[in-house]
Coordinates of C-alpha atoms in Angstrom, one line a residue:
M1 CA 92.7 206.4 141.5
A2 CA 95.2 209.0 142.0
V3 CA 98.8 208.2 143.3
T4 CA 101.0 210.4 145.2
A5 CA 104.6 210.8 146.3
N6 CA 103.7 208.1 149.6
M7 CA 103.5 205.4 147.1
L8 CA 106.7 205.0 145.7
G9 CA 107.8 201.4 145.2
V10 CA 111.2 199.6 145.0
S11 CA 114.4 201.5 144.2
A12 CA 117.7 199.9 142.4
H13 CA 119.3 203.3 142.8
L14 CA 122.6 202.9 145.2
D15 CA 123.2 206.7 144.4
T16 CA 119.9 208.6 145.8
F17 CA 120.3 211.9 144.6
T18 CA 117.1 211.9 142.3
R19 CA 114.9 210.1 144.7
D20 CA 116.0 212.5 147.8
R21 CA 115.2 215.7 145.9
L22 CA 111.9 214.4 145.0
P23 CA 109.1 217.3 145.8
P24 CA 107.3 216.8 149.3
A25 CA 104.6 214.6 149.1
D26 CA 102.2 217.5 149.4
E27 CA 103.2 219.3 146.2
W28 CA 102.9 216.3 143.9
P29 CA 100.2 216.6 141.3
D30 CA 97.8 213.8 141.4
L31 CA 99.0 211.0 139.2
L32 CA 96.1 209.0 137.4
L33 CA 97.5 205.4 136.6
D34 CA 94.7 203.5 135.9
G35 CA 95.0 201.5 132.8
F36 CA 98.9 202.0 133.2
D37 CA 99.9 198.9 134.6
Y38 CA 103.4 198.1 134.8
P39 CA 105.9 195.4 137.0
E40 CA 107.3 196.9 140.3
R41 CA 110.9 196.4 138.8
L42 CA 111.0 198.2 135.0
N43 CA 113.7 199.1 133.1
A44 CA 112.7 201.3 130.1
A45 CA 115.3 200.7 127.9
V46 CA 115.2 197.1 128.0
E47 CA 111.6 197.5 126.7
F48 CA 112.9 199.4 123.7
T49 CA 115.4 197.1 122.9
D50 CA 116.1 193.4 124.4
A51 CA 112.3 193.2 124.9
M52 CA 111.6 194.1 121.2
V53 CA 114.1 191.1 120.0
G54 CA 112.0 188.8 122.0
K55 CA 109.0 189.8 120.5
G56 CA 110.3 188.8 117.0
F57 CA 111.3 192.5 115.8
G58 CA 115.2 191.8 115.6
D59 CA 115.3 192.1 112.0
N60 CA 113.2 195.0 111.9
T61 CA 115.0 198.5 111.5
A62 CA 115.2 200.3 114.5
L63 CA 117.1 203.2 113.6
I64 CA 118.5 205.2 110.3
G65 CA 120.8 207.8 110.4
N66 CA 124.6 209.1 109.1
G67 CA 124.0 206.6 106.3
R68 CA 123.6 203.3 108.5
H69 CA 120.5 201.2 109.1
R70 CA 120.7 199.9 112.7
T71 CA 118.1 196.6 113.3
Y72 CA 116.6 196.0 116.9
K73 CA 119.3 193.2 117.1
E74 CA 121.8 195.7 116.4
L75 CA 120.7 198.1 118.6
T76 CA 120.2 195.3 121.4
D77 CA 124.0 194.4 121.1
W78 CA 125.6 197.7 120.9
T79 CA 123.5 199.4 123.7
N80 CA 124.6 196.1 125.6
R81 CA 127.9 196.5 125.0
I82 CA 128.1 200.5 126.0
A83 CA 126.3 200.1 129.1
R84 CA 128.6 197.1 129.9
A85 CA 131.6 199.9 129.2
L86 CA 130.0 202.4 131.6
V87 CA 129.8 200.0 134.5
E88 CA 133.0 198.2 134.0
D89 CA 135.3 201.1 132.7
Y90 CA 133.7 204.5 133.9
G91 CA 132.2 203.2 137.3
V92 CA 128.7 203.9 136.3
K93 CA 126.4 203.1 139.7
P94 CA 122.5 203.0 139.6
G95 CA 121.3 206.5 140.2
N96 CA 124.1 208.1 138.8
R97 CA 123.5 211.4 136.6
V98 CA 125.1 210.9 133.1
L99 CA 125.0 214.0 130.7
I100 CA 124.8 213.3 126.7
R101 CA 125.8 215.8 124.2
S102 CA 124.9 215.0 120.7
A103 CA 122.9 216.1 117.6
N104 CA 120.2 213.8 116.8
N105 CA 121.7 210.5 115.7
P106 CA 121.9 206.9 116.2
A107 CA 125.0 206.8 118.7
M108 CA 123.2 209.7 120.8
V109 CA 120.2 207.3 121.0
A110 CA 122.5 204.3 122.2
C111 CA 124.1 206.4 124.5
W112 CA 120.7 207.2 126.0
L113 CA 119.8 203.5 126.2
A114 CA 122.8 202.1 127.4
A115 CA 123.0 204.8 130.6
T116 CA 119.3 203.7 131.0
K117 CA 120.2 199.8 131.2
A118 CA 122.9 200.7 133.4
G119 CA 120.6 202.5 136.1
A120 CA 122.1 206.2 135.2
V121 CA 119.7 208.7 135.3
V122 CA 120.0 210.5 131.8
V123 CA 120.4 214.3 130.8
N124 CA 120.3 214.6 127.1
T125 CA 121.4 218.1 126.0
M126 CA 121.7 219.9 122.8
P127 CA 124.8 220.7 120.8
M128 CA 123.8 224.4 120.5
L129 CA 124.3 225.1 124.4
R130 CA 127.2 226.9 125.2
A131 CA 129.7 226.0 128.4
G132 CA 127.8 228.4 130.6
E133 CA 124.5 226.7 129.9
L134 CA 125.8 223.4 130.2
T135 CA 127.5 224.5 133.6
Q136 CA 123.9 225.5 135.1
I137 CA 122.7 222.0 134.3
I138 CA 125.6 219.9 135.6
D139 CA 125.9 222.0 138.8
K140 CA 122.1 221.6 139.2
A141 CA 122.4 217.8 138.5
E142 CA 125.6 217.0 140.0
I143 CA 127.0 215.2 137.0
S144 CA 130.4 213.8 137.1
L145 CA 130.6 211.6 133.8
A146 CA 129.3 212.8 130.3
L147 CA 129.5 211.5 127.1
C148 CA 130.0 213.6 124.1
D149 CA 129.9 213.0 120.1
T150 CA 133.8 214.0 119.5
R151 CA 132.7 216.7 117.1
L152 CA 131.4 218.6 119.9
M153 CA 134.0 218.4 122.7
D154 CA 134.9 221.8 122.9
E155 CA 132.4 223.4 125.1
L156 CA 132.4 220.5 127.4
V157 CA 136.0 220.5 128.0
A158 CA 135.8 223.9 128.8
C159 CA 133.1 223.3 131.1
A160 CA 134.8 220.8 132.8
K161 CA 138.1 222.5 133.4
D162 CA 135.9 224.7 135.7
S163 CA 133.4 222.3 137.6
A164 CA 133.1 221.5 140.9
F165 CA 131.5 218.0 139.9
L166 CA 132.2 217.4 136.2
R167 CA 135.0 215.0 136.2
T168 CA 134.9 212.4 133.0
V169 CA 134.2 213.6 129.5
V170 CA 134.4 210.5 127.2
G171 CA 134.0 211.2 123.3
F172 CA 131.7 209.0 121.0
D173 CA 131.6 208.8 117.3
G174 CA 128.6 210.2 116.3
T175 CA 129.3 209.6 112.6
A176 CA 128.8 205.8 112.6
N177 CA 132.5 204.9 112.2
H178 CA 133.2 203.7 115.8
D179 CA 136.2 205.5 116.0
A180 CA 136.0 207.3 119.8
E181 CA 137.0 206.3 123.0
L182 CA 133.9 204.9 124.0
D183 CA 133.1 202.9 120.9
R184 CA 136.7 201.0 121.3
V185 CA 135.8 200.1 124.6
A186 CA 132.4 199.0 123.8
L187 CA 133.6 196.9 121.0
G188 CA 135.5 194.9 123.1
K189 CA 132.7 193.9 125.2
P190 CA 130.1 191.1 125.0
V191 CA 126.8 191.4 123.7
R192 CA 125.3 190.5 126.8
F193 CA 124.2 192.6 129.8
Q194 CA 122.2 192.1 132.6
A195 CA 120.4 195.7 132.9
V196 CA 120.0 197.0 136.4
G197 CA 116.5 196.0 137.8
T198 CA 115.4 199.5 138.5
G199 CA 112.1 200.5 139.6
R200 CA 109.0 201.5 137.7
D201 CA 109.3 204.9 139.7
D202 CA 112.9 205.3 139.8
V203 CA 114.0 208.7 138.0
A204 CA 115.3 207.6 134.3
L205 CA 115.3 210.9 132.9
L206 CA 115.9 214.7 133.8
G207 CA 114.7 217.3 131.3
F208 CA 115.6 220.6 131.6
T209 CA 113.5 223.4 130.7
S210 CA 114.1 227.2 130.7
G211 CA 112.4 229.2 133.3
T212 CA 111.6 232.6 132.6
T213 CA 114.3 233.7 135.1
G214 CA 116.8 231.7 132.8
E215 CA 117.7 229.3 135.6
P216 CA 116.9 225.6 134.4
K217 CA 114.9 223.6 136.0
A218 CA 114.9 219.8 135.8
T219 CA 111.9 217.6 135.5
M220 CA 112.2 214.2 136.5
H221 CA 110.6 211.1 134.7
F222 CA 110.6 207.5 136.1
H223 CA 110.9 204.7 133.8
R224 CA 107.0 204.0 133.8
D225 CA 106.7 207.5 132.2
L226 CA 108.5 206.9 129.4
L227 CA 106.4 204.0 128.4
I228 CA 102.9 205.8 129.8
I229 CA 103.3 208.5 126.8
A230 CA 104.0 205.6 124.0
D231 CA 101.3 203.6 125.7
G232 CA 98.9 206.2 125.6
Y233 CA 99.4 209.2 123.0
A234 CA 101.2 207.1 120.5
R235 CA 99.1 204.1 120.7
E236 CA 95.7 206.0 121.0
V237 CA 96.3 209.0 118.8
L238 CA 98.9 207.7 116.4
G239 CA 98.2 204.1 116.1
V240 CA 101.9 203.3 115.5
T241 CA 102.6 199.8 113.7
P242 CA 105.7 197.8 113.0
D243 CA 105.4 199.4 109.4
D244 CA 105.7 203.4 110.4
V245 CA 108.7 205.3 109.7
F246 CA 109.1 208.4 111.8
V247 CA 110.8 211.8 110.8
G248 CA 111.3 215.1 112.8
S249 CA 113.0 218.1 113.7
P250 CA 112.9 218.4 117.3
P251 CA 116.0 217.5 119.4
L252 CA 116.7 214.4 121.1
A253 CA 117.3 216.7 124.0
F254 CA 113.7 217.9 124.1
T255 CA 111.0 215.4 125.7
F256 CA 109.0 216.0 122.4
G257 CA 112.1 214.9 120.2
L258 CA 112.6 212.2 122.6
G259 CA 109.2 211.0 122.6
G260 CA 108.5 211.4 119.0
L261 CA 111.8 210.3 117.2
A262 CA 112.9 207.5 119.8
I263 CA 110.3 206.3 122.4
F264 CA 107.2 205.9 120.2
P265 CA 109.1 204.1 117.3
L266 CA 111.0 201.8 119.5
R267 CA 107.7 200.8 121.5
F268 CA 106.2 199.5 118.6
G269 CA 108.8 198.0 116.2
A270 CA 108.8 201.0 113.9
A271 CA 111.9 202.9 112.4
A272 CA 113.1 206.5 113.3
T273 CA 114.9 208.3 110.8
L274 CA 117.4 210.7 112.5
L275 CA 118.6 214.0 111.1
E276 CA 121.7 216.2 112.4
N277 CA 120.4 219.0 110.7
A278 CA 116.5 218.6 110.6
S279 CA 116.1 221.7 108.0
P280 CA 113.0 221.7 106.0
P281 CA 115.0 220.7 102.9
N282 CA 116.4 217.7 104.6
M283 CA 113.3 216.4 106.3
I284 CA 111.3 216.8 102.4
E285 CA 114.5 214.8 101.1
I286 CA 114.5 212.1 104.0
I287 CA 110.6 211.8 103.7
Q288 CA 110.8 211.0 99.7
K289 CA 113.9 208.6 100.3
Y290 CA 112.2 206.5 103.1
R291 CA 108.7 207.0 102.9
A292 CA 108.1 208.4 105.9
T293 CA 104.8 208.1 107.3
I294 CA 104.8 210.1 110.7
S295 CA 106.4 213.5 111.1
F296 CA 107.1 215.6 114.1
T297 CA 107.9 219.3 113.5
A298 CA 106.7 222.9 114.2
P299 CA 104.0 224.8 111.9
T300 CA 107.1 226.5 110.2
A301 CA 108.5 223.2 108.4
Y302 CA 105.0 222.5 107.6
R303 CA 104.8 225.8 105.6
A304 CA 108.1 224.9 103.9
M305 CA 106.7 221.5 102.9
L306 CA 103.6 222.7 101.3
A307 CA 105.8 225.2 98.9
A308 CA 107.8 221.9 98.4
M309 CA 104.8 219.8 97.1
E310 CA 104.0 223.0 95.1
A311 CA 107.2 222.5 93.4
G312 CA 106.9 218.7 92.9
A313 CA 108.1 217.0 96.2
D314 CA 106.4 214.0 96.7
L315 CA 105.1 213.7 100.7
S316 CA 102.4 211.5 100.0
S317 CA 103.7 208.7 102.2
L318 CA 103.1 210.9 105.2
R319 CA 99.9 209.2 106.8
I320 CA 100.0 211.9 110.0
A321 CA 101.7 214.9 110.5
V322 CA 101.9 216.0 114.2
S323 CA 102.5 219.8 115.0
A324 CA 103.8 221.2 118.2
G325 CA 106.0 223.3 120.0
E326 CA 103.7 226.4 119.2
T327 CA 100.1 226.8 118.3
L328 CA 99.3 225.5 114.6
P329 CA 97.8 228.4 112.7
A330 CA 94.5 227.7 111.0
P331 CA 95.6 228.7 107.6
I332 CA 98.6 226.0 107.3
F333 CA 96.2 223.6 108.9
E334 CA 93.8 224.1 105.9
A335 CA 96.4 224.2 103.1
W336 CA 97.5 221.3 104.5
M337 CA 94.4 219.2 104.6
G338 CA 93.8 220.9 101.4
K339 CA 96.9 219.8 99.4
T340 CA 97.3 216.3 101.2
G341 CA 94.1 215.0 102.6
K342 CA 95.8 213.4 105.1
P343 CA 95.1 214.7 109.1
I344 CA 97.6 217.6 110.4
L345 CA 97.2 216.8 114.3
D346 CA 97.9 220.1 116.4
G347 CA 98.5 219.2 120.4
I348 CA 100.1 220.6 123.3
G349 CA 102.7 219.0 125.7
S350 CA 105.5 220.5 128.0
T351 CA 108.8 219.2 129.3
E352 CA 107.2 218.9 133.0
M353 CA 104.3 216.6 131.6
L354 CA 107.0 214.9 129.3
H355 CA 104.7 214.8 126.3
I356 CA 101.6 215.6 124.5
F357 CA 98.4 215.6 127.0
I358 CA 95.9 217.7 124.6
T359 CA 95.5 216.7 120.8
N360 CA 93.4 217.0 118.1
R361 CA 92.6 213.4 116.6
V362 CA 92.4 211.9 113.3
D363 CA 88.6 211.5 113.7
D364 CA 88.4 214.7 115.6
M365 CA 90.0 218.0 114.6
A366 CA 89.3 221.2 113.8
P367 CA 91.6 224.4 112.7
G368 CA 92.5 226.8 115.1
S369 CA 91.8 223.9 117.7
T370 CA 94.2 222.2 120.3
G371 CA 91.7 219.5 120.9
K372 CA 91.0 217.2 123.8
P373 CA 92.6 215.4 126.6
V374 CA 94.9 212.3 125.6
T375 CA 93.3 209.2 127.3
G376 CA 94.6 209.1 131.0
Y377 CA 94.3 212.8 131.2
Q378 CA 92.0 215.4 132.5
A379 CA 92.2 219.3 131.5
R380 CA 90.1 222.2 132.8
V381 CA 90.5 225.8 132.3
V382 CA 90.7 227.8 135.8
D383 CA 90.5 231.1 137.6
N384 CA 93.2 232.2 139.7
D385 CA 91.7 230.7 142.9
M386 CA 91.7 227.4 140.9
N387 CA 87.9 227.6 140.0
E388 CA 86.9 226.3 136.9
V389 CA 85.8 229.3 134.7
P390 CA 82.6 228.8 132.4
R391 CA 83.1 227.8 128.8
G392 CA 84.3 230.3 126.3
T393 CA 86.1 232.2 129.2
V394 CA 89.9 232.5 128.8
G395 CA 91.9 231.3 131.9
H396 CA 94.7 229.2 133.1
L397 CA 95.3 225.7 131.7
A398 CA 95.1 222.8 134.6
V399 CA 95.9 219.4 133.6
R400 CA 96.6 216.0 135.5
G401 CA 97.1 212.3 134.2
P402 CA 99.4 209.4 134.8
T403 CA 102.5 212.0 134.0
G404 CA 103.1 215.1 136.0
C405 CA 105.4 217.6 136.9
R406 CA 108.5 216.8 139.8
Y407 CA 110.9 219.2 139.7
L408 CA 114.3 218.4 141.1
G409 CA 114.7 220.1 144.6
D410 CA 113.3 223.5 143.2
A411 CA 110.8 225.9 145.1
R412 CA 108.8 226.6 141.5
Q413 CA 107.3 223.3 142.2
R414 CA 104.5 225.0 144.1
K415 CA 103.7 227.5 141.3
Y416 CA 103.3 224.8 138.7
V417 CA 101.5 222.1 140.8
R418 CA 98.5 223.8 142.7
G419 CA 95.6 221.5 144.4
G420 CA 97.1 218.3 142.3
W421 CA 97.0 219.5 139.0
N422 CA 99.6 221.3 136.9
L423 CA 99.6 224.7 135.7
T424 CA 101.3 224.8 132.5
G425 CA 101.5 228.8 132.2
D426 CA 99.4 228.9 129.1
S427 CA 96.0 230.6 129.0
F428 CA 93.4 228.7 127.0
V429 CA 89.8 228.7 126.3
Q430 CA 87.3 225.6 126.4
D431 CA 84.5 225.8 123.7
A432 CA 80.7 224.2 124.3
A433 CA 82.0 220.9 122.6
G434 CA 85.1 220.4 125.0
A435 CA 87.7 221.3 122.4
F436 CA 90.6 223.7 124.0
H437 CA 91.9 226.7 122.1
F438 CA 95.3 228.3 122.9
A439 CA 95.0 231.9 123.8
A440 CA 98.4 233.0 125.2
R441 CA 101.3 232.2 127.4
S442 CA 100.7 233.3 130.8
D443 CA 104.2 234.6 131.5
D444 CA 107.4 236.2 129.8
M445 CA 108.4 233.1 128.0
I446 CA 109.1 233.4 124.6
V447 CA 108.0 230.5 122.3
S448 CA 110.0 230.7 118.8
A449 CA 109.6 228.1 116.2
G450 CA 109.1 225.7 118.9
Y451 CA 111.8 226.6 121.1
N452 CA 111.1 228.2 124.6
I453 CA 113.5 231.3 125.2
A454 CA 113.4 233.1 128.4
G455 CA 113.3 237.1 127.9
P456 CA 115.7 237.7 130.7
E457 CA 118.4 235.3 129.5
V458 CA 118.6 237.2 126.4
E459 CA 118.6 240.4 128.2
V460 CA 121.6 239.4 130.5
A461 CA 123.7 238.1 127.3
L462 CA 123.0 241.6 125.6
L463 CA 124.2 243.4 129.3
A464 CA 127.5 241.7 128.9
C465 CA 128.4 243.4 125.8
P466 CA 130.2 246.9 126.6
E467 CA 127.9 248.8 123.8
V468 CA 124.9 248.2 125.5
K469 CA 123.8 250.5 128.4
E470 CA 120.0 249.3 129.1
C471 CA 117.9 246.8 127.5
A472 CA 114.7 244.9 127.2
V473 CA 113.6 241.8 125.5
V474 CA 110.1 240.8 124.4
G475 CA 108.2 238.3 122.0
V476 CA 106.6 239.8 119.3
T477 CA 104.4 238.2 116.9
D478 CA 105.6 236.7 113.6
A479 CA 103.8 235.0 111.0
E480 CA 106.7 232.2 110.2
R481 CA 108.0 231.7 113.7
G482 CA 104.7 232.3 115.8
Q483 CA 107.2 234.9 117.8
I484 CA 110.6 236.2 117.4
V485 CA 112.7 237.9 120.0
E486 CA 112.9 241.6 120.0
A487 CA 115.4 243.2 121.7
H488 CA 115.0 247.1 123.0
V489 CA 118.5 248.4 123.5
V490 CA 119.9 251.9 124.8
L491 CA 123.1 251.9 123.7
A492 CA 126.0 253.4 125.2
D493 CA 127.4 256.9 124.7
G494 CA 129.5 257.2 121.3
V495 CA 128.0 253.7 119.9
A496 CA 126.2 254.0 116.8
A497 CA 122.6 253.1 116.2
D498 CA 122.9 251.5 112.9
E499 CA 123.0 248.0 111.1
A500 CA 126.7 247.6 111.7
T501 CA 125.7 247.7 115.9
R502 CA 122.6 245.8 115.4
V503 CA 124.5 242.6 113.5
R504 CA 127.4 243.1 116.4
L505 CA 124.8 242.7 119.2
Q506 CA 123.4 239.6 117.4
N507 CA 126.4 237.9 117.2
H508 CA 127.5 238.9 120.2
V509 CA 124.3 237.0 122.1
K510 CA 124.6 233.8 119.7
A511 CA 128.2 233.6 120.9
T512 CA 127.0 233.8 124.6
I513 CA 124.2 231.7 125.0
A514 CA 122.5 228.9 122.2
P515 CA 122.4 230.7 119.3
Y516 CA 118.6 230.2 118.5
K517 CA 117.7 232.7 121.3
Y518 CA 119.4 235.8 119.6
P519 CA 117.2 238.8 118.8
R520 CA 115.8 239.0 115.1
S521 CA 114.5 242.3 115.6
V522 CA 116.8 244.6 117.5
K523 CA 115.4 248.2 117.9
F524 CA 117.5 251.0 119.4
L525 CA 115.8 253.5 122.0
D526 CA 117.1 256.7 123.5
E527 CA 115.5 255.3 127.1
L528 CA 113.3 252.5 128.0
P529 CA 109.8 252.8 129.3
K530 CA 109.8 252.5 133.3
T531 CA 107.4 252.7 136.3
Q532 CA 108.0 255.4 138.7
T533 CA 110.0 252.7 141.0
G534 CA 112.3 252.1 138.0
K535 CA 110.6 249.1 136.8
I536 CA 110.9 248.4 133.0
Q537 CA 107.3 248.4 131.5
R538 CA 108.0 245.5 128.9
F539 CA 103.7 245.5 128.0
R540 CA 104.4 249.1 126.4
L541 CA 107.4 247.5 124.4
R542 CA 105.2 244.7 123.0

């Protein structure tokens, strides 16, 4: 049964901003909800905390990070206190958007859960974002309250000075000392809180994703969606049990990270280890220390783990390695299987779909394959007219299932959803056995070490430097990162095309936008290739 926008249920939102900005009914994807039955009133944060205590998991470790272990009972009490503070001291009303800025740590998870309990729509953001990028998010979602790790206040405070919407920035202590404004207010509250009885299709989360234009798109996810990805992918493919310990590198601000490092473990009484700096050496250390069983990271980190095992690291506790963010190269798959004998599962997800929807499985995996749809999802490879192409033919990946794309008030909805199907922007091939194989990105998005980077955004940053006359940015293949950002630059008169200039331009980009977007390769040209009408021919630069 396909469910559409016309079938929305009850809402507890007093601030109706998000529901008012859902796409029109005829632009929704088909939502295939058979087998995903939830009560009409559903608060996802309660399911991950209070309900888990009610099921007997109160003494189980839920979160490990910054030197502390938190049980499910402690996490429940902590989030109830923060939720009370948000409602009683900061005036949060159901439906208000609340931005959270933090690295991966237990306090960030607690703030996300607390705001969700209070009926807010949460926007999780990465520490790497600069004031300009935060402003775009705040303006798009009309956010008036932000919760921020006190170590990361500068960019948000700068943002609030000129913001038409952001009125209050409240600091919390990400280090586990509880020594910041939000912590002090929350510690004075009772540990009981009557969570808002949100509707299962009230918006709970806005996931921001980069468009190729650089203007962010906000993807809207309901309370039920947060449970669907756990009750589908995590249950079926990962077979999560309370004995599992999760570890990973993706930011909680990415839906890939929020699923793999918070939603999946918390749904099943398992534990998550959270790293503020999830470099491969730090991940290797934490896997050994806590005997982690399920890992979420990109292929580059698995390459580093293989080298560490050669040097004597003991990663034998891992029972499943999940790879996403970019296609898993066959040599890494084969090396991992050869070294560990344990499955490494490539899959594809998107912010629009919330999490992984096509994946390899423990009993069905192959090098160079993305696998088959997760139960509940359907996928096909189509041409420009949405007709399915023959097996073995490259085309556009189209998918539908229990989750789907709903952009917040954005005309780009019509490009992502056609005829009830979500078009991910990827080109794929389906083989005779039904497995899907990645071919290429269908647009100018650069995917580097699991990060989506919009080329035009990097160009704007470079052009803000007076030393740059013209530039064009493309993604080029890289053995370590999948792709890297490469900038082709025409310098202003009198600027030397040397290494010092190259480093200055790279540092300028790092200071202007999130540092991971900087061009790792910079090439100096006398002129850019253009059409007769003056359009830059990026394909020639590639």
